[in-house]
GROMACS .gro file of C-alpha atoms in nm:
model
  311
    1MET     CA    1   0.001   0.000  -0.001
    2THR     CA    2   0.136   0.340  -0.100
    3THR     CA    3   0.170   0.636   0.133
    4ALA     CA    4  -0.130   0.804  -0.022
    5GLU     CA    5  -0.348   0.493   0.018
    6THR     CA    6  -0.240   0.465   0.381
    7VAL     CA    7  -0.334   0.826   0.447
    8PHE     CA    8  -0.675   0.788   0.293
    9ALA     CA    9  -0.740   0.442   0.451
   10ARG     CA   10  -0.694   0.558   0.808
   11PRO     CA   11  -0.982   0.808   0.803
   12ARG     CA   12  -1.210   0.545   0.653
   13ALA     CA   13  -1.114   0.293   0.925
   14THR     CA   14  -1.159   0.558   1.196
   15SER     CA   15  -1.496   0.660   1.047
   16ALA     CA   16  -1.616   0.297   1.042
   17ALA     CA   17  -1.513   0.245   1.403
   18ALA     CA   18  -1.686   0.562   1.508
   19GLY     CA   19  -2.001   0.456   1.322
   20THR     CA   20  -1.998   0.120   1.493
   21ALA     CA   21  -1.958   0.283   1.832
   22VAL     CA   22  -2.254   0.521   1.759
   23ARG     CA   23  -2.476   0.233   1.650
   24ARG     CA   24  -2.387   0.034   1.962
   25ARG     CA   25  -2.462   0.339   2.181
   26GLN     CA   26  -2.796   0.396   2.006
   27GLY     CA   27  -2.880   0.025   2.035
   28PHE     CA   28  -2.807   0.033   2.404
   29GLN     CA   29  -3.018   0.342   2.451
   30HIS     CA   30  -3.315   0.194   2.269
   31GLY     CA   31  -3.273  -0.145   2.441
   32GLY     CA   32  -3.245   0.020   2.781
   33TRP     CA   33  -3.608   0.123   2.757
   34PHE     CA   34  -3.709  -0.240   2.710
   35VAL     CA   35  -3.515  -0.370   3.014
   36ALA     CA   36  -3.596  -0.072   3.232
   37PRO     CA   37  -3.924  -0.216   3.370
   38PHE     CA   38  -3.742  -0.538   3.468
   39LEU     CA   39  -3.460  -0.347   3.627
   40VAL     CA   40  -3.700  -0.139   3.827
   41LEU     CA   41  -3.891  -0.438   3.952
   42PHE     CA   42  -3.575  -0.631   4.016
   43GLY     CA   43  -3.436  -0.352   4.225
   44LEU     CA   44  -3.762  -0.302   4.408
   45PHE     CA   45  -3.833  -0.666   4.496
   46VAL     CA   46  -3.486  -0.823   4.507
   47ILE     CA   47  -3.206  -0.570   4.559
   48TRP     CA   48  -3.388  -0.345   4.803
   49PRO     CA   49  -3.518  -0.631   5.026
   50LEU     CA   50  -3.169  -0.785   5.025
   51LEU     CA   51  -3.002  -0.461   5.136
   52ARG     CA   52  -3.277  -0.395   5.388
   53GLY     CA   53  -3.241  -0.747   5.533
   54ILE     CA   54  -2.864  -0.704   5.568
   55TYR     CA   55  -2.917  -0.379   5.752
   56LEU     CA   56  -3.185  -0.527   5.983
   57SER     CA   57  -2.945  -0.811   6.071
   58PHE     CA   58  -2.739  -0.556   6.262
   59THR     CA   59  -3.036  -0.431   6.462
   60ASP     CA   60  -3.277  -0.558   6.726
   61ALA     CA   61  -3.574  -0.482   6.504
   62ASN     CA   62  -3.910  -0.648   6.581
   63ILE     CA   63  -4.205  -0.710   6.352
   64SER     CA   64  -4.376  -0.386   6.449
   65GLY     CA   65  -4.077  -0.184   6.327
   66GLU     CA   66  -4.062   0.022   6.646
   67GLY     CA   67  -3.763   0.062   6.877
   68GLU     CA   68  -3.517  -0.041   6.612
   69SER     CA   69  -3.161   0.013   6.730
   70PHE     CA   70  -2.818  -0.077   6.599
   71ILE     CA   71  -2.654  -0.370   6.792
   72GLY     CA   72  -2.367  -0.461   6.567
   73LEU     CA   73  -2.274  -0.827   6.538
   74ASP     CA   74  -2.479  -0.946   6.838
   75ASN     CA   75  -2.733  -1.130   6.625
   76TYR     CA   76  -2.458  -1.314   6.440
   77ARG     CA   77  -2.283  -1.411   6.764
   78GLU     CA   78  -2.610  -1.543   6.895
   79ALA     CA   79  -2.687  -1.733   6.579
   80LEU     CA   80  -2.350  -1.914   6.579
   81LYS     CA   81  -2.422  -2.031   6.933
   82ASP     CA   82  -2.789  -2.123   6.863
   83PRO     CA   83  -2.831  -2.502   6.875
   84LEU     CA   84  -3.180  -2.475   6.718
   85MET     CA   85  -3.037  -2.298   6.414
   86TRP     CA   86  -2.768  -2.565   6.367
   87ASP     CA   87  -3.031  -2.840   6.409
   88ALA     CA   88  -3.242  -2.679   6.140
   89LEU     CA   89  -2.941  -2.646   5.912
   90GLY     CA   90  -2.864  -3.015   5.975
   91HIS     CA   91  -3.217  -3.116   5.883
   92SER     CA   92  -3.191  -2.916   5.552
   93ALA     CA   93  -2.855  -3.074   5.476
   94TYR     CA   94  -2.982  -3.423   5.555
   95PHE     CA   95  -3.282  -3.367   5.327
   96THR     CA   96  -3.052  -3.246   5.051
   97LEU     CA   97  -2.823  -3.550   5.086
   98LEU     CA   98  -3.123  -3.781   5.051
   99VAL     CA   99  -3.308  -3.597   4.769
  100VAL     CA  100  -3.031  -3.492   4.529
  101PRO     CA  101  -2.883  -3.840   4.444
  102CYS     CA  102  -3.223  -4.006   4.437
  103ILE     CA  103  -3.387  -3.745   4.215
  104THR     CA  104  -3.091  -3.737   3.973
  105VAL     CA  105  -3.088  -4.113   3.920
  106LEU     CA  106  -3.463  -4.142   3.911
  107ALA     CA  107  -3.501  -3.858   3.659
  108PHE     CA  108  -3.234  -4.015   3.434
  109LEU     CA  109  -3.403  -4.359   3.446
  110LEU     CA  110  -3.746  -4.211   3.373
  111ALA     CA  111  -3.604  -4.010   3.085
  112MET     CA  112  -3.440  -4.321   2.938
  113LEU     CA  113  -3.767  -4.510   2.967
  114ALA     CA  114  -3.975  -4.232   2.803
  115HIS     CA  115  -3.710  -4.188   2.533
  116HIS     CA  116  -3.689  -4.548   2.425
  117ILE     CA  117  -4.047  -4.665   2.474
  118GLU     CA  118  -4.242  -4.717   2.153
  119ARG     CA  119  -4.612  -4.702   2.237
  120GLY     CA  120  -4.788  -4.427   2.436
  121LYS     CA  121  -4.476  -4.213   2.452
  122TRP     CA  122  -4.680  -3.893   2.513
  123LEU     CA  123  -4.875  -4.057   2.792
  124TRP     CA  124  -4.561  -4.162   2.976
  125ARG     CA  125  -4.408  -3.822   2.948
  126LEU     CA  126  -4.734  -3.660   3.075
  127CYS     CA  127  -4.748  -3.894   3.371
  128PHE     CA  128  -4.384  -3.832   3.470
  129PHE     CA  129  -4.410  -3.456   3.438
  130ALA     CA  130  -4.771  -3.388   3.556
  131PRO     CA  131  -4.696  -3.393   3.939
  132PHE     CA  132  -4.447  -3.104   3.896
  133LEU     CA  133  -4.740  -2.883   3.781
  134LEU     CA  134  -4.923  -2.924   4.115
  135PRO     CA  135  -4.894  -2.654   4.383
  136SER     CA  136  -4.688  -2.748   4.683
  137THR     CA  137  -4.988  -2.739   4.915
  138VAL     CA  138  -5.172  -2.991   4.698
  139ALA     CA  139  -4.871  -3.225   4.692
  140GLY     CA  140  -4.820  -3.196   5.065
  141ASN     CA  141  -5.185  -3.257   5.147
  142LEU     CA  142  -5.204  -3.553   4.907
  143TRP     CA  143  -4.907  -3.726   5.065
  144GLN     CA  144  -5.021  -3.641   5.413
  145TRP     CA  145  -5.336  -3.837   5.336
  146LEU     CA  146  -5.137  -4.125   5.176
  147PHE     CA  147  -4.913  -4.152   5.482
  148ASN     CA  148  -5.198  -4.137   5.731
  149PRO     CA  149  -5.154  -4.441   5.962
  150GLY     CA  150  -5.525  -4.524   5.976
  151THR     CA  151  -5.666  -4.447   5.630
  152GLY     CA  152  -5.359  -4.393   5.415
  153MET     CA  153  -5.292  -4.610   5.112
  154VAL     CA  154  -4.919  -4.649   5.180
  155ASN     CA  155  -4.945  -4.863   5.486
  156HIS     CA  156  -5.250  -5.043   5.340
  157VAL     CA  157  -5.071  -5.140   5.013
  158LEU     CA  158  -4.744  -5.236   5.186
  159GLY     CA  159  -4.921  -5.420   5.467
  160ILE     CA  160  -4.736  -5.230   5.741
  161ASP     CA  161  -4.828  -5.004   6.027
  162THR     CA  162  -4.560  -4.733   6.012
  163PRO     CA  163  -4.621  -4.394   6.182
  164TRP     CA  164  -4.481  -4.193   5.894
  165LEU     CA  165  -4.583  -3.852   6.023
  166THR     CA  166  -4.565  -3.895   6.393
  167ASP     CA  167  -4.230  -4.070   6.438
  168LYS     CA  168  -3.910  -3.869   6.403
  169SER     CA  169  -3.740  -4.170   6.242
  170TYR     CA  170  -3.981  -4.166   5.944
  171ALA     CA  171  -4.099  -3.802   5.921
  172MET     CA  172  -3.813  -3.672   5.707
  173LEU     CA  173  -3.824  -3.983   5.489
  174ALA     CA  174  -4.194  -3.912   5.426
  175VAL     CA  175  -4.106  -3.556   5.314
  176VAL     CA  176  -3.836  -3.691   5.087
  177ILE     CA  177  -4.072  -3.931   4.921
  178CYS     CA  178  -4.329  -3.659   4.861
  179THR     CA  179  -4.057  -3.434   4.718
  180LEU     CA  180  -3.925  -3.703   4.481
  181TRP     CA  181  -4.272  -3.764   4.340
  182TRP     CA  182  -4.356  -3.399   4.317
  183THR     CA  183  -4.035  -3.248   4.168
  184VAL     CA  184  -3.879  -3.524   3.961
  185GLY     CA  185  -4.072  -3.408   3.655
  186PHE     CA  186  -3.851  -3.096   3.607
  187SER     CA  187  -3.523  -3.292   3.608
  188PHE     CA  188  -3.686  -3.561   3.397
  189LEU     CA  189  -3.772  -3.301   3.131
  190LEU     CA  190  -3.415  -3.168   3.126
  191TYR     CA  191  -3.273  -3.519   3.079
  192LEU     CA  192  -3.528  -3.604   2.811
  193ALA     CA  193  -3.437  -3.297   2.612
  194ALA     CA  194  -3.068  -3.380   2.646
  195LEU     CA  195  -3.126  -3.741   2.529
  196GLN     CA  196  -3.300  -3.627   2.219
  197SER     CA  197  -2.993  -3.417   2.126
  198VAL     CA  198  -2.754  -3.715   2.137
  199PRO     CA  199  -2.664  -3.802   1.771
  200ASP     CA  200  -2.805  -4.138   1.658
  201HIS     CA  201  -2.498  -4.218   1.450
  202LEU     CA  202  -2.297  -4.269   1.773
  203TYR     CA  203  -2.523  -4.548   1.883
  204GLU     CA  204  -2.527  -4.697   1.534
  205ALA     CA  205  -2.150  -4.702   1.520
  206ALA     CA  206  -2.136  -4.860   1.865
  207LYS     CA  207  -2.378  -5.130   1.756
  208LEU     CA  208  -2.159  -5.209   1.458
  209ASP     CA  209  -1.862  -5.247   1.691
  210GLY     CA  210  -2.064  -5.496   1.904
  211ALA     CA  211  -2.142  -5.273   2.201
  212ASN     CA  212  -2.444  -5.387   2.398
  213ALA     CA  213  -2.704  -5.160   2.559
  214TRP     CA  214  -2.511  -5.128   2.886
  215HIS     CA  215  -2.187  -5.031   2.709
  216ARG     CA  216  -2.371  -4.777   2.492
  217MET     CA  217  -2.524  -4.612   2.801
  218VAL     CA  218  -2.200  -4.600   2.999
  219HIS     CA  219  -1.966  -4.491   2.715
  220ILE     CA  220  -2.204  -4.273   2.507
  221THR     CA  221  -2.515  -4.167   2.694
  222LEU     CA  222  -2.370  -4.074   3.033
  223PRO     CA  223  -2.067  -3.880   2.889
  224MET     CA  224  -2.298  -3.688   2.655
  225LEU     CA  225  -2.523  -3.600   2.948
  226ARG     CA  226  -2.236  -3.486   3.180
  227ASN     CA  227  -2.321  -3.117   3.151
  228ILE     CA  228  -2.692  -3.162   3.205
  229THR     CA  229  -2.621  -3.385   3.507
  230GLY     CA  230  -2.410  -3.111   3.655
  231LEU     CA  231  -2.698  -2.869   3.598
  232VAL     CA  232  -2.954  -3.099   3.754
  233VAL     CA  233  -2.740  -3.161   4.061
  234ALA     CA  234  -2.672  -2.793   4.109
  235LEU     CA  235  -3.034  -2.693   4.076
  236GLN     CA  236  -3.150  -2.968   4.309
  237ILE     CA  237  -2.891  -2.879   4.578
  238LEU     CA  238  -3.002  -2.516   4.576
  239ALA     CA  239  -3.371  -2.610   4.577
  240SER     CA  240  -3.337  -2.880   4.845
  241LEU     CA  241  -3.147  -2.654   5.086
  242GLN     CA  242  -3.449  -2.418   5.074
  243VAL     CA  243  -3.708  -2.689   5.138
  244PHE     CA  244  -4.012  -2.553   5.318
  245ASP     CA  245  -4.356  -2.584   5.164
  246GLN     CA  246  -4.415  -2.961   5.152
  247ALA     CA  247  -4.250  -3.020   5.490
  248VAL     CA  248  -4.470  -2.762   5.663
  249VAL     CA  249  -4.790  -2.875   5.499
  250MET     CA  250  -4.737  -3.242   5.568
  251MET     CA  251  -4.661  -3.172   5.935
  252ASP     CA  252  -4.971  -2.947   5.979
  253PHE     CA  253  -4.760  -2.630   5.979
  254GLY     CA  254  -4.543  -2.749   6.262
  255PRO     CA  255  -4.180  -2.863   6.297
  256GLY     CA  256  -4.272  -3.232   6.295
  257PRO     CA  257  -4.226  -3.492   6.570
  258GLU     CA  258  -3.946  -3.369   6.801
  259ASN     CA  259  -3.863  -3.097   6.550
  260ALA     CA  260  -3.742  -3.364   6.309
  261THR     CA  261  -3.858  -3.174   5.996
  262ARG     CA  262  -3.785  -2.820   6.101
  263THR     CA  263  -3.576  -2.684   5.815
  264PHE     CA  264  -3.365  -2.371   5.805
  265VAL     CA  265  -3.621  -2.170   5.615
  266GLN     CA  266  -3.892  -2.270   5.857
  267TYR     CA  267  -3.683  -2.178   6.160
  268THR     CA  268  -3.612  -1.835   6.003
  269LEU     CA  269  -3.983  -1.770   5.958
  270GLU     CA  270  -4.058  -1.886   6.312
  271GLU     CA  271  -3.803  -1.640   6.454
  272GLY     CA  272  -3.926  -1.356   6.237
  273PHE     CA  273  -4.306  -1.402   6.245
  274THR     CA  274  -4.368  -1.616   6.557
  275SER     CA  275  -4.104  -1.483   6.795
  276TYR     CA  276  -4.122  -1.134   6.621
  277ARG     CA  277  -3.741  -1.111   6.615
  278VAL     CA  278  -3.696  -0.963   6.269
  279GLY     CA  279  -3.335  -0.858   6.333
  280TYR     CA  280  -3.227  -1.205   6.443
  281ALA     CA  281  -3.425  -1.367   6.160
  282SER     CA  282  -3.248  -1.138   5.911
  283ALA     CA  283  -2.910  -1.239   6.056
  284ILE     CA  284  -2.968  -1.610   6.011
  285SER     CA  285  -3.110  -1.540   5.667
  286VAL     CA  286  -2.782  -1.370   5.571
  287ILE     CA  287  -2.592  -1.670   5.708
  288PHE     CA  288  -2.807  -1.902   5.498
  289PHE     CA  289  -2.755  -1.679   5.190
  290LEU     CA  290  -2.376  -1.705   5.238
  291ILE     CA  291  -2.403  -2.083   5.269
  292ILE     CA  292  -2.600  -2.113   4.946
  293ALA     CA  293  -2.366  -1.873   4.769
  294ALA     CA  294  -2.064  -2.076   4.887
  295VAL     CA  295  -2.228  -2.394   4.750
  296ALA     CA  296  -2.298  -2.229   4.409
  297LEU     CA  297  -1.941  -2.093   4.388
  298ALA     CA  298  -1.795  -2.434   4.480
  299ARG     CA  299  -2.001  -2.590   4.206
  300MET     CA  300  -1.872  -2.333   3.950
  301TRP     CA  301  -1.516  -2.388   4.062
  302LEU     CA  302  -1.540  -2.764   4.032
  303LEU     CA  303  -1.700  -2.736   3.688
  304ARG     CA  304  -1.434  -2.497   3.564
  305ASN     CA  305  -1.156  -2.725   3.690
  306ARG     CA  306  -1.319  -3.023   3.521
  307GLU     CA  307  -1.351  -2.838   3.190
  308GLU     CA  308  -0.987  -2.729   3.210
  309ALA     CA  309  -0.875  -3.085   3.286
  310ALA     CA  310  -1.072  -3.219   2.988
  311ARG     CA  311  -0.897  -2.980   2.744
   0.00000   0.00000   0.00000
Protein backbone atom coordinates (compact mmCIF):
# COMPACT_ATOMS: atom_id res chain seq x y z
CA MET A 1 0.00 0.00 0.00
CA THR A 2 1.37 3.40 -0.99
CA THR A 3 1.69 6.37 1.32
CA ALA A 4 -1.33 8.04 -0.23
CA GLU A 5 -3.46 4.91 0.18
CA THR A 6 -2.41 4.66 3.79
CA VAL A 7 -3.32 8.27 4.48
CA PHE A 8 -6.76 7.87 2.94
CA ALA A 9 -7.41 4.42 4.49
CA ARG A 10 -6.95 5.58 8.07
CA PRO A 11 -9.81 8.09 8.04
CA ARG A 12 -12.11 5.47 6.53
CA ALA A 13 -11.18 2.94 9.26
CA THR A 14 -11.61 5.59 11.94
CA SER A 15 -14.96 6.61 10.48
CA ALA A 16 -16.16 2.98 10.40
CA ALA A 17 -15.13 2.43 14.02
CA ALA A 18 -16.88 5.63 15.07
CA GLY A 19 -20.02 4.57 13.22
CA THR A 20 -19.98 1.19 14.93
CA ALA A 21 -19.61 2.86 18.32
CA VAL A 22 -22.51 5.21 17.58
CA ARG A 23 -24.75 2.32 16.50
CA ARG A 24 -23.89 0.37 19.63
CA ARG A 25 -24.63 3.39 21.82
CA GLN A 26 -27.94 3.95 20.06
CA GLY A 27 -28.81 0.27 20.35
CA PHE A 28 -28.06 0.35 24.07
CA GLN A 29 -30.19 3.45 24.52
CA HIS A 30 -33.13 1.92 22.70
CA GLY A 31 -32.70 -1.45 24.39
CA GLY A 32 -32.46 0.21 27.78
CA TRP A 33 -36.10 1.25 27.57
CA PHE A 34 -37.11 -2.40 27.10
CA VAL A 35 -35.15 -3.69 30.12
CA ALA A 36 -35.95 -0.70 32.33
CA PRO A 37 -39.23 -2.15 33.71
CA PHE A 38 -37.44 -5.38 34.66
CA LEU A 39 -34.57 -3.48 36.28
CA VAL A 40 -37.01 -1.38 38.29
CA LEU A 41 -38.94 -4.41 39.53
CA PHE A 42 -35.73 -6.36 40.18
CA GLY A 43 -34.34 -3.51 42.25
CA LEU A 44 -37.62 -3.04 44.09
CA PHE A 45 -38.35 -6.67 44.95
CA VAL A 46 -34.84 -8.22 45.06
CA ILE A 47 -32.05 -5.72 45.59
CA TRP A 48 -33.86 -3.45 48.06
CA PRO A 49 -35.17 -6.31 50.29
CA LEU A 50 -31.69 -7.85 50.25
CA LEU A 51 -30.02 -4.61 51.36
CA ARG A 52 -32.78 -3.96 53.89
CA GLY A 53 -32.40 -7.45 55.32
CA ILE A 54 -28.64 -7.04 55.67
CA TYR A 55 -29.18 -3.77 57.54
CA LEU A 56 -31.83 -5.28 59.84
CA SER A 57 -29.44 -8.12 60.71
CA PHE A 58 -27.36 -5.56 62.61
CA THR A 59 -30.34 -4.28 64.61
CA ASP A 60 -32.77 -5.56 67.24
CA ALA A 61 -35.78 -4.82 65.03
CA ASN A 62 -39.10 -6.48 65.79
CA ILE A 63 -42.04 -7.11 63.53
CA SER A 64 -43.74 -3.84 64.48
CA GLY A 65 -40.77 -1.81 63.26
CA GLU A 66 -40.64 0.22 66.46
CA GLY A 67 -37.66 0.61 68.78
CA GLU A 68 -35.16 -0.40 66.13
CA SER A 69 -31.59 0.15 67.31
CA PHE A 70 -28.17 -0.81 65.99
CA ILE A 71 -26.53 -3.67 67.93
CA GLY A 72 -23.65 -4.61 65.65
CA LEU A 73 -22.75 -8.30 65.37
CA ASP A 74 -24.78 -9.45 68.39
CA ASN A 75 -27.33 -11.28 66.24
CA TYR A 76 -24.58 -13.15 64.39
CA ARG A 77 -22.84 -14.11 67.61
CA GLU A 78 -26.11 -15.43 68.99
CA ALA A 79 -26.85 -17.32 65.77
CA LEU A 80 -23.50 -19.09 65.77
CA LYS A 81 -24.23 -20.32 69.31
CA ASP A 82 -27.88 -21.21 68.65
CA PRO A 83 -28.35 -25.02 68.75
CA LEU A 84 -31.81 -24.75 67.17
CA MET A 85 -30.36 -22.99 64.14
CA TRP A 86 -27.70 -25.66 63.68
CA ASP A 87 -30.31 -28.40 64.08
CA ALA A 88 -32.45 -26.78 61.39
CA LEU A 89 -29.43 -26.46 59.11
CA GLY A 90 -28.62 -30.12 59.75
CA HIS A 91 -32.16 -31.13 58.80
CA SER A 92 -31.93 -29.16 55.54
CA ALA A 93 -28.54 -30.71 54.76
CA TYR A 94 -29.83 -34.22 55.56
CA PHE A 95 -32.83 -33.66 53.32
CA THR A 96 -30.52 -32.46 50.54
CA LEU A 97 -28.25 -35.50 50.86
CA LEU A 98 -31.25 -37.79 50.51
CA VAL A 99 -33.05 -35.99 47.70
CA VAL A 100 -30.30 -34.94 45.28
CA PRO A 101 -28.82 -38.39 44.44
CA CYS A 102 -32.23 -40.06 44.35
CA ILE A 103 -33.87 -37.46 42.14
CA THR A 104 -30.90 -37.36 39.74
CA VAL A 105 -30.87 -41.13 39.23
CA LEU A 106 -34.65 -41.40 39.09
CA ALA A 107 -35.00 -38.56 36.58
CA PHE A 108 -32.36 -40.16 34.34
CA LEU A 109 -34.04 -43.58 34.45
CA LEU A 110 -37.47 -42.12 33.72
CA ALA A 111 -36.05 -40.10 30.83
CA MET A 112 -34.40 -43.22 29.39
CA LEU A 113 -37.69 -45.09 29.66
CA ALA A 114 -39.72 -42.31 28.04
CA HIS A 115 -37.11 -41.87 25.31
CA HIS A 116 -36.90 -45.51 24.24
CA ILE A 117 -40.49 -46.67 24.76
CA GLU A 118 -42.40 -47.17 21.53
CA ARG A 119 -46.11 -47.00 22.38
CA GLY A 120 -47.88 -44.27 24.33
CA LYS A 121 -44.76 -42.12 24.53
CA TRP A 122 -46.76 -38.94 25.10
CA LEU A 123 -48.73 -40.57 27.92
CA TRP A 124 -45.60 -41.65 29.77
CA ARG A 125 -44.10 -38.19 29.46
CA LEU A 126 -47.30 -36.61 30.75
CA CYS A 127 -47.48 -38.97 33.73
CA PHE A 128 -43.86 -38.33 34.72
CA PHE A 129 -44.09 -34.55 34.38
CA ALA A 130 -47.66 -33.87 35.57
CA PRO A 131 -46.95 -33.93 39.37
CA PHE A 132 -44.52 -31.04 38.95
CA LEU A 133 -47.42 -28.84 37.83
CA LEU A 134 -49.23 -29.25 41.15
CA PRO A 135 -48.95 -26.54 43.82
CA SER A 136 -46.85 -27.46 46.84
CA THR A 137 -49.87 -27.38 49.14
CA VAL A 138 -51.71 -29.91 46.98
CA ALA A 139 -48.72 -32.26 46.87
CA GLY A 140 -48.21 -31.94 50.64
CA ASN A 141 -51.85 -32.58 51.49
CA LEU A 142 -52.04 -35.50 49.09
CA TRP A 143 -49.07 -37.28 50.65
CA GLN A 144 -50.22 -36.40 54.13
CA TRP A 145 -53.35 -38.38 53.37
CA LEU A 146 -51.39 -41.22 51.75
CA PHE A 147 -49.14 -41.53 54.82
CA ASN A 148 -52.01 -41.38 57.29
CA PRO A 149 -51.54 -44.40 59.62
CA GLY A 150 -55.24 -45.24 59.74
CA THR A 151 -56.65 -44.45 56.31
CA GLY A 152 -53.58 -43.92 54.14
CA MET A 153 -52.91 -46.10 51.12
CA VAL A 154 -49.18 -46.50 51.76
CA ASN A 155 -49.51 -48.63 54.87
CA HIS A 156 -52.50 -50.45 53.39
CA VAL A 157 -50.73 -51.41 50.16
CA LEU A 158 -47.46 -52.34 51.86
CA GLY A 159 -49.22 -54.21 54.66
CA ILE A 160 -47.36 -52.31 57.40
CA ASP A 161 -48.28 -50.04 60.29
CA THR A 162 -45.60 -47.33 60.13
CA PRO A 163 -46.23 -43.95 61.83
CA TRP A 164 -44.80 -41.93 58.95
CA LEU A 165 -45.82 -38.49 60.18
CA THR A 166 -45.65 -38.95 63.94
CA ASP A 167 -42.30 -40.70 64.39
CA LYS A 168 -39.09 -38.71 64.02
CA SER A 169 -37.40 -41.71 62.40
CA TYR A 170 -39.79 -41.64 59.44
CA ALA A 171 -40.99 -38.03 59.22
CA MET A 172 -38.14 -36.71 57.08
CA LEU A 173 -38.25 -39.82 54.90
CA ALA A 174 -41.93 -39.11 54.22
CA VAL A 175 -41.07 -35.56 53.15
CA VAL A 176 -38.32 -36.92 50.88
CA ILE A 177 -40.71 -39.36 49.18
CA CYS A 178 -43.25 -36.60 48.61
CA THR A 179 -40.55 -34.34 47.17
CA LEU A 180 -39.26 -37.03 44.80
CA TRP A 181 -42.72 -37.67 43.42
CA TRP A 182 -43.54 -33.97 43.16
CA THR A 183 -40.35 -32.49 41.68
CA VAL A 184 -38.76 -35.28 39.62
CA GLY A 185 -40.68 -34.10 36.55
CA PHE A 186 -38.51 -31.01 36.08
CA SER A 187 -35.22 -32.93 36.07
CA PHE A 188 -36.87 -35.63 33.94
CA LEU A 189 -37.71 -33.00 31.32
CA LEU A 190 -34.12 -31.71 31.27
CA TYR A 191 -32.74 -35.22 30.80
CA LEU A 192 -35.29 -36.05 28.12
CA ALA A 193 -34.38 -32.96 26.10
CA ALA A 194 -30.69 -33.83 26.44
CA LEU A 195 -31.25 -37.42 25.32
CA GLN A 196 -33.00 -36.24 22.18
CA SER A 197 -29.94 -34.17 21.26
CA VAL A 198 -27.52 -37.13 21.35
CA PRO A 199 -26.63 -38.02 17.71
CA ASP A 200 -28.04 -41.37 16.58
CA HIS A 201 -24.98 -42.19 14.51
CA LEU A 202 -22.97 -42.66 17.74
CA TYR A 203 -25.26 -45.49 18.81
CA GLU A 204 -25.29 -46.98 15.32
CA ALA A 205 -21.49 -47.02 15.19
CA ALA A 206 -21.36 -48.58 18.65
CA LYS A 207 -23.77 -51.32 17.57
CA LEU A 208 -21.61 -52.10 14.57
CA ASP A 209 -18.65 -52.46 16.92
CA GLY A 210 -20.60 -54.96 19.02
CA ALA A 211 -21.42 -52.74 22.01
CA ASN A 212 -24.45 -53.88 23.99
CA ALA A 213 -27.05 -51.59 25.61
CA TRP A 214 -25.11 -51.27 28.86
CA HIS A 215 -21.88 -50.29 27.10
CA ARG A 216 -23.72 -47.76 24.95
CA MET A 217 -25.24 -46.13 28.02
CA VAL A 218 -21.96 -46.02 29.97
CA HIS A 219 -19.68 -44.92 27.14
CA ILE A 220 -22.03 -42.74 25.07
CA THR A 221 -25.14 -41.64 26.93
CA LEU A 222 -23.65 -40.75 30.31
CA PRO A 223 -20.67 -38.80 28.91
CA MET A 224 -22.96 -36.88 26.54
CA LEU A 225 -25.22 -35.98 29.50
CA ARG A 226 -22.39 -34.87 31.77
CA ASN A 227 -23.22 -31.18 31.52
CA ILE A 228 -26.94 -31.64 32.06
CA THR A 229 -26.22 -33.88 35.05
CA GLY A 230 -24.12 -31.11 36.58
CA LEU A 231 -26.96 -28.67 36.00
CA VAL A 232 -29.55 -31.00 37.55
CA VAL A 233 -27.38 -31.62 40.61
CA ALA A 234 -26.70 -27.90 41.10
CA LEU A 235 -30.36 -26.92 40.77
CA GLN A 236 -31.49 -29.69 43.09
CA ILE A 237 -28.93 -28.79 45.75
CA LEU A 238 -30.02 -25.16 45.77
CA ALA A 239 -33.70 -26.08 45.79
CA SER A 240 -33.36 -28.78 48.46
CA LEU A 241 -31.48 -26.52 50.85
CA GLN A 242 -34.48 -24.18 50.70
CA VAL A 243 -37.08 -26.88 51.38
CA PHE A 244 -40.11 -25.51 53.19
CA ASP A 245 -43.57 -25.87 51.64
CA GLN A 246 -44.14 -29.60 51.54
CA ALA A 247 -42.52 -30.22 54.93
CA VAL A 248 -44.69 -27.62 56.64
CA VAL A 249 -47.91 -28.75 54.97
CA MET A 250 -47.36 -32.44 55.69
CA MET A 251 -46.63 -31.71 59.36
CA ASP A 252 -49.71 -29.48 59.80
CA PHE A 253 -47.62 -26.31 59.77
CA GLY A 254 -45.45 -27.52 62.60
CA PRO A 255 -41.82 -28.63 62.97
CA GLY A 256 -42.73 -32.33 62.94
CA PRO A 257 -42.24 -34.90 65.69
CA GLU A 258 -39.48 -33.71 68.03
CA ASN A 259 -38.67 -30.96 65.50
CA ALA A 260 -37.44 -33.64 63.07
CA THR A 261 -38.57 -31.77 59.95
CA ARG A 262 -37.86 -28.19 61.01
CA THR A 263 -35.76 -26.82 58.16
CA PHE A 264 -33.62 -23.70 58.05
CA VAL A 265 -36.22 -21.68 56.17
CA GLN A 266 -38.94 -22.71 58.59
CA TYR A 267 -36.83 -21.77 61.60
CA THR A 268 -36.11 -18.37 60.04
CA LEU A 269 -39.82 -17.71 59.57
CA GLU A 270 -40.57 -18.85 63.12
CA GLU A 271 -38.04 -16.41 64.52
CA GLY A 272 -39.29 -13.56 62.37
CA PHE A 273 -43.06 -14.03 62.46
CA THR A 274 -43.69 -16.13 65.58
CA SER A 275 -41.06 -14.79 67.96
CA TYR A 276 -41.22 -11.36 66.24
CA ARG A 277 -37.40 -11.10 66.16
CA VAL A 278 -36.96 -9.62 62.71
CA GLY A 279 -33.35 -8.57 63.32
CA TYR A 280 -32.30 -12.03 64.43
CA ALA A 281 -34.24 -13.68 61.58
CA SER A 282 -32.48 -11.37 59.14
CA ALA A 283 -29.10 -12.38 60.56
CA ILE A 284 -29.70 -16.10 60.12
CA SER A 285 -31.10 -15.37 56.65
CA VAL A 286 -27.83 -13.69 55.73
CA ILE A 287 -25.92 -16.69 57.07
CA PHE A 288 -28.08 -19.00 54.97
CA PHE A 289 -27.54 -16.80 51.92
CA LEU A 290 -23.78 -17.04 52.40
CA ILE A 291 -24.00 -20.83 52.69
CA ILE A 292 -25.99 -21.14 49.46
CA ALA A 293 -23.64 -18.71 47.70
CA ALA A 294 -20.66 -20.79 48.86
CA VAL A 295 -22.28 -23.96 47.48
CA ALA A 296 -22.97 -22.28 44.13
CA LEU A 297 -19.42 -20.92 43.89
CA ALA A 298 -17.95 -24.32 44.80
CA ARG A 299 -19.99 -25.92 42.03
CA MET A 300 -18.76 -23.33 39.52
CA TRP A 301 -15.16 -23.87 40.63
CA LEU A 302 -15.41 -27.64 40.29
CA LEU A 303 -17.04 -27.34 36.87
CA ARG A 304 -14.35 -24.98 35.64
CA ASN A 305 -11.56 -27.24 36.88
CA ARG A 306 -13.18 -30.25 35.21
CA GLU A 307 -13.48 -28.40 31.91
CA GLU A 308 -9.85 -27.29 32.10
CA ALA A 309 -8.74 -30.86 32.86
CA ALA A 310 -10.73 -32.18 29.89
CA ARG A 311 -8.94 -29.82 27.46
